[in-house]
mmCIF file of C-alpha atoms in Angstrom:
data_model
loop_
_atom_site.group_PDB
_atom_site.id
_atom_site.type_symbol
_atom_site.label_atom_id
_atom_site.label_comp_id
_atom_site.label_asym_id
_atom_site.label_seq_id
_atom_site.Cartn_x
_atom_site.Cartn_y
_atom_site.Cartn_z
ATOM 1 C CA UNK N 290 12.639 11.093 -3.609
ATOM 2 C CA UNK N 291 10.326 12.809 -1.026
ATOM 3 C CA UNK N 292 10.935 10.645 1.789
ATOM 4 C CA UNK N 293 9.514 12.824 4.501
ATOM 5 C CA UNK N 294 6.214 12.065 2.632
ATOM 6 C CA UNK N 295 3.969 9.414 4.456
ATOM 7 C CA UNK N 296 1.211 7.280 2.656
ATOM 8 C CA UNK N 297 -1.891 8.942 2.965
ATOM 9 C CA UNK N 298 -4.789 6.848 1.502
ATOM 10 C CA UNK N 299 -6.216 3.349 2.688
ATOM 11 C CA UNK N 300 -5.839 4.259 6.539
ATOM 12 C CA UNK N 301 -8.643 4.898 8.958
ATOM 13 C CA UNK N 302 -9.403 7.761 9.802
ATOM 14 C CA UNK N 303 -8.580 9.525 6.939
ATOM 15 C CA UNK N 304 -6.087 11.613 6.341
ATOM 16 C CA UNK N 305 -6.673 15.490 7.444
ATOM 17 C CA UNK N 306 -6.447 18.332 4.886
ATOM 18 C CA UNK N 307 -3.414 19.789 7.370
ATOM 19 C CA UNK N 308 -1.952 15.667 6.362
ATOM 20 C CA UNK N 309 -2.591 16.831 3.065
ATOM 21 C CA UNK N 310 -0.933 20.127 2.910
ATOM 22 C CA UNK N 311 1.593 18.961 4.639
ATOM 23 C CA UNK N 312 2.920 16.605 1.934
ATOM 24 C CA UNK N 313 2.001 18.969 -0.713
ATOM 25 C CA UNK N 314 4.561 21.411 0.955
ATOM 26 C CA UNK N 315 6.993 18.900 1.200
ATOM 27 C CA UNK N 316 7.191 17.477 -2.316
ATOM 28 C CA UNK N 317 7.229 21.647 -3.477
ATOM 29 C CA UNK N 318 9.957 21.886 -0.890
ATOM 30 C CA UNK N 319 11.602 18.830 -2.718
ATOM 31 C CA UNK N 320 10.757 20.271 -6.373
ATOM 32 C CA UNK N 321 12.163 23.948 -5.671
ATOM 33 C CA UNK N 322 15.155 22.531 -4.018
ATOM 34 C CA UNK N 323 14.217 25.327 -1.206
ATOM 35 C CA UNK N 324 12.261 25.190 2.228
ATOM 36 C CA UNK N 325 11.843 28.944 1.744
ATOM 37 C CA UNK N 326 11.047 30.425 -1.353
ATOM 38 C CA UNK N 327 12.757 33.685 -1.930
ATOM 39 C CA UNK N 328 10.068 36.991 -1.931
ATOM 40 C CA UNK N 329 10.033 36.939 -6.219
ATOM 41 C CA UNK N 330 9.173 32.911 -6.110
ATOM 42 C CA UNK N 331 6.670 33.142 -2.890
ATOM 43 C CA UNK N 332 3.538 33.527 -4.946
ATOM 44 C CA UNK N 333 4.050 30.406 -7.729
ATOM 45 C CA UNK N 334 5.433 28.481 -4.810
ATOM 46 C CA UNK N 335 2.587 29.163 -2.787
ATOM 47 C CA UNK N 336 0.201 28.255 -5.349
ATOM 48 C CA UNK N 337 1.941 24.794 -6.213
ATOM 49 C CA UNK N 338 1.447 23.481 -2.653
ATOM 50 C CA UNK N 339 -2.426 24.921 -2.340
ATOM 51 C CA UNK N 340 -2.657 22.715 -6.696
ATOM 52 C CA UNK N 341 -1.011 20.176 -5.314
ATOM 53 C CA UNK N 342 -2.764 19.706 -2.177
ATOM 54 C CA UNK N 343 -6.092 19.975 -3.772
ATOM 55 C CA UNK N 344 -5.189 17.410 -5.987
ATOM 56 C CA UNK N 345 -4.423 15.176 -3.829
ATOM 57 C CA UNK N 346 -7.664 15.565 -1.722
ATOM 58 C CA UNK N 347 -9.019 14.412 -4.781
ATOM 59 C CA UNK N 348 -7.093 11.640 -5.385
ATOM 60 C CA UNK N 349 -7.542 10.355 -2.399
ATOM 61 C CA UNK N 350 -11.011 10.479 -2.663
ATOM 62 C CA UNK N 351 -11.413 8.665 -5.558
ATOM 63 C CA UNK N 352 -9.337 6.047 -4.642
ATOM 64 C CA UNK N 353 -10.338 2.285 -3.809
ATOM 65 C CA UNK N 354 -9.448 0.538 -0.986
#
């Protein structure tokens, strides 16, 4: 699906939040069908990648190598 999207956990150093954010923006991108959201969808799409991304950070904190 979101093959712009790069493995982030299990390499050294870590990944970066901007790492982060950047997939999270990419798999939104890939969700809404749209790179840019239009001006009524801006907000929600917004907030997906900032959920997403701080998900993730999670994730890949609690994950074992």
């Amino acid at each position: 699906m979101c093959r712009n999207i790069h493995t982030l956990h299990n390499f050294e150093p870590a990944a970066t939040n901007d790492e982060i954010h950047a997939a999270a923006l990419q798999y939104v991108r890939k969700i809404a069908g749209t790179t840019k959201p239009s001006k009524a969808n801006q907000e929600a799409f917004d907030r997906a990648v900032e959920d997403i991304a701080h998900i993730t950070g999670h994730l890949l904190e609690d994950l074992v190598a």
